[in-house]
Amino acid sequence: MKFKVKSQLDHVEKGGILDDCGPSSTAAAVAWASKYTVDPSAGDGIKAKAKATGFVEKEGVSDNGSSLGDLIKTAKELGAKARYAKSWDDVVISSHRGAGLIIWVQQAVDYPAVEISEWHKKWQNYWIKKDKKHIAQGYGHMTAAAWDAVDGWQWACPTRKGKGNEKFGVVVTEEQLKQIAGSKKKQTGGAPHKHVVIVEWK
């Protein structure tokens, strides 16, 4: 089964603001965990976060950043169970049982050689001309991932379009996914699993 991207690009605000990666990724993880018996959109995820956290987002302001705790609440609002990962083994075992994952990253710092969204490539090209240090610093971001017996590990960045050649997540290895999950370590000092929420269907 292929992992559907829930694109935050459908929710660009005034001034080109994109700050809905957390609820978009949560919607993707919940849909996967339910085996698509429920299939929330990125917009559904945004509404669920607002309801679960009581936070009212302002249009045209970069104010909808999410913590993993916020996204646990959001996943529960969408009908799933969600919790912090206890170890990397917990991440792998839970995924093999059908869980979806929410992964907090520093995109694309210390990433392996994996396919990056067309949106990210444009972001990168913009900063190459303006100030390259932004590329080295990357940006805090929420993504989603899942494992399937046929299609393997799949990583769904919400800056993918969610249609056409970016309809589904990127196929990665477990080691590549672990490296992606470890990209936040300079900011948090945490091991890769410390940046993962496990989402399961009730």
Coordinates of C-alpha atoms in Angstrom, one line a residue:
M1 CA 0.0 0.0 0.0
K2 CA 1.3 3.4 -0.9
F3 CA 1.5 6.2 1.6
K4 CA -0.6 9.2 0.6
V5 CA 0.9 12.7 1.0
K6 CA -1.4 15.3 2.7
S7 CA 0.0 18.5 1.2
Q8 CA 0.3 21.7 3.2
L9 CA 0.7 23.5 -0.2
D10 CA -3.1 23.6 -0.4
H11 CA -3.1 26.0 2.5
V12 CA -0.7 28.7 1.5
E13 CA -1.6 32.0 3.3
K14 CA -1.1 35.6 2.4
G15 CA 2.6 36.4 1.8
G16 CA 3.4 32.8 0.9
I17 CA 3.2 31.6 4.6
L18 CA 3.3 27.9 5.0
D19 CA 3.0 26.8 8.7
D20 CA 0.7 23.8 8.6
C21 CA 3.2 21.0 8.3
G22 CA 2.3 19.5 11.7
P23 CA -1.5 18.9 11.2
S24 CA -0.9 18.0 7.6
S25 CA 1.5 15.2 8.6
T26 CA -0.8 14.1 11.4
A27 CA -3.6 13.7 8.9
A28 CA -1.3 11.5 6.7
A29 CA -0.3 9.3 9.7
V30 CA -3.9 8.9 10.9
A31 CA -5.2 8.0 7.4
W32 CA -2.4 5.3 7.1
A33 CA -3.0 3.9 10.6
S34 CA -6.7 3.5 9.8
K35 CA -5.8 1.8 6.5
Y36 CA -7.7 4.7 4.8
T37 CA -11.0 3.7 6.4
V38 CA -10.8 7.4 7.4
D39 CA -8.9 9.7 5.1
P40 CA -8.6 13.2 6.5
S41 CA -7.2 16.0 4.3
A42 CA -4.6 18.4 5.4
G43 CA -7.4 20.9 6.0
D44 CA -9.1 18.4 8.3
G45 CA -5.9 18.1 10.2
I46 CA -5.6 21.9 10.6
K47 CA -9.2 22.0 11.9
A48 CA -8.6 19.1 14.3
K49 CA -5.5 20.8 15.7
A50 CA -7.4 24.0 16.3
K51 CA -10.1 22.1 18.1
A52 CA -7.7 19.9 20.1
T53 CA -5.4 22.7 21.2
G54 CA -7.7 25.7 21.3
F55 CA -5.3 27.7 19.2
V56 CA -6.8 30.0 16.5
E57 CA -4.4 30.6 13.6
K58 CA -4.1 34.0 12.1
E59 CA -4.1 34.4 8.3
G60 CA -0.9 35.6 6.8
V61 CA 1.2 35.1 10.0
S62 CA 3.7 32.3 10.6
D63 CA 2.0 31.2 13.9
N64 CA 0.9 27.6 13.4
G65 CA 4.1 25.7 14.3
S66 CA 3.4 22.5 16.2
S67 CA 5.0 20.6 19.0
L68 CA 4.8 16.8 19.1
G69 CA 2.5 17.1 22.0
D70 CA 0.1 19.3 20.0
L71 CA 0.1 16.6 17.3
I72 CA -0.6 13.8 19.7
K73 CA -3.8 15.8 20.7
T74 CA -4.6 16.4 17.0
A75 CA -4.3 12.7 16.1
K76 CA -6.6 11.8 19.0
E77 CA -9.1 14.5 17.8
L78 CA -9.0 12.7 14.4
G79 CA -10.0 9.4 16.1
A80 CA -6.6 7.7 16.5
K81 CA -4.3 6.8 19.4
A82 CA -1.0 8.6 19.5
R83 CA 2.1 8.5 21.8
Y84 CA 5.8 9.3 21.9
A85 CA 8.1 6.6 20.7
K86 CA 10.0 4.8 23.4
S87 CA 12.9 3.6 21.3
W88 CA 13.9 3.1 17.7
D89 CA 12.9 -0.5 18.1
D90 CA 9.4 0.7 19.2
V91 CA 9.2 2.8 16.0
V92 CA 10.1 -0.2 13.8
I93 CA 7.9 -2.7 15.6
S94 CA 4.9 -0.4 15.7
S95 CA 5.3 0.5 12.0
H96 CA 5.3 -3.2 11.1
R97 CA 2.0 -3.5 13.0
G98 CA 0.5 -0.8 10.9
A99 CA 1.2 2.5 12.8
G100 CA 1.8 5.8 11.0
L101 CA 4.6 8.0 12.2
I102 CA 4.9 11.8 12.7
I103 CA 8.6 12.8 12.5
W104 CA 10.0 16.2 13.7
V105 CA 13.0 17.1 11.5
Q106 CA 15.4 19.9 10.6
Q107 CA 14.9 19.8 6.9
A108 CA 17.2 19.1 5.1
V109 CA 20.2 19.1 7.5
D110 CA 22.3 16.0 7.5
Y111 CA 19.7 14.2 5.4
P112 CA 20.7 11.1 3.3
A113 CA 20.5 11.2 -0.4
V114 CA 16.7 11.0 -0.7
E115 CA 14.2 12.7 -3.0
I116 CA 13.2 16.2 -1.8
S117 CA 10.0 17.9 -2.8
E118 CA 9.9 20.3 -5.7
W119 CA 8.8 23.0 -3.3
H120 CA 12.0 22.5 -1.2
K121 CA 14.1 22.7 -4.3
K122 CA 12.6 26.1 -5.1
W123 CA 13.2 27.2 -1.5
Q124 CA 16.8 26.1 -1.8
N125 CA 17.4 27.8 -5.1
Y126 CA 15.9 31.0 -3.6
W127 CA 18.4 31.0 -0.7
I128 CA 21.3 30.1 -2.9
K129 CA 20.9 33.6 -4.5
K130 CA 20.0 35.4 -1.2
D131 CA 22.0 33.9 1.7
K132 CA 23.3 30.3 1.6
K133 CA 23.5 30.1 5.4
H134 CA 19.8 29.5 5.5
I135 CA 20.3 26.2 3.5
A136 CA 22.9 25.1 6.0
Q137 CA 20.6 25.9 8.9
G138 CA 17.5 24.3 7.3
Y139 CA 14.1 24.7 9.0
G140 CA 12.1 23.0 11.6
H141 CA 9.5 20.8 10.0
M142 CA 7.0 18.0 10.6
T143 CA 6.8 15.0 8.3
A144 CA 5.2 11.6 8.2
A145 CA 6.3 8.1 7.5
A146 CA 5.0 4.5 7.3
W147 CA 6.1 0.9 6.5
D148 CA 4.3 -1.5 4.2
A149 CA 5.2 -5.2 3.5
V150 CA 5.2 -4.6 -0.2
D151 CA 6.3 -1.0 -0.7
G152 CA 8.6 -0.8 2.3
W153 CA 9.4 2.4 4.2
Q154 CA 7.8 5.6 2.8
W155 CA 8.5 9.1 3.9
A156 CA 5.8 11.8 3.2
C157 CA 6.9 15.4 3.4
P158 CA 3.9 17.7 3.4
T159 CA 5.7 20.1 1.1
R160 CA 5.1 17.5 -1.7
K161 CA 2.1 18.4 -3.9
G162 CA 0.0 15.4 -2.9
K163 CA -0.8 14.8 -6.6
G164 CA 0.9 13.8 -9.8
N165 CA 4.5 12.7 -9.3
E166 CA 4.3 13.8 -5.6
K167 CA 1.0 12.0 -4.7
F168 CA 2.8 9.5 -2.5
G169 CA 5.7 9.4 -0.1
V170 CA 9.3 8.7 -1.1
V171 CA 10.6 5.2 -0.7
V172 CA 13.5 5.1 1.8
T173 CA 15.4 2.6 3.7
E174 CA 15.1 2.2 7.5
E175 CA 18.6 3.7 8.0
Q176 CA 17.7 6.7 5.8
L177 CA 14.5 7.3 7.8
K178 CA 16.5 7.0 11.1
Q179 CA 18.9 9.6 9.7
I180 CA 16.1 11.9 8.8
A181 CA 14.6 11.5 12.3
G182 CA 18.0 12.3 13.7
S183 CA 18.3 15.6 11.8
K184 CA 16.9 17.5 14.8
K185 CA 19.6 16.3 17.2
K186 CA 21.7 19.5 17.1
Q187 CA 18.6 21.5 18.4
T188 CA 17.4 18.9 20.9
G189 CA 20.3 16.6 21.7
G190 CA 17.8 13.8 21.4
A191 CA 18.2 10.4 19.7
P192 CA 16.1 9.8 16.5
H193 CA 13.2 8.2 18.3
K194 CA 12.8 11.2 20.5
H195 CA 11.5 13.1 17.4
V196 CA 8.8 10.5 16.6
V197 CA 5.2 10.1 17.5
I198 CA 3.5 6.8 16.8
V199 CA -0.1 6.9 15.6
E200 CA -2.3 3.9 15.8
W201 CA -5.9 3.3 14.9
K202 CA -8.3 2.4 17.8

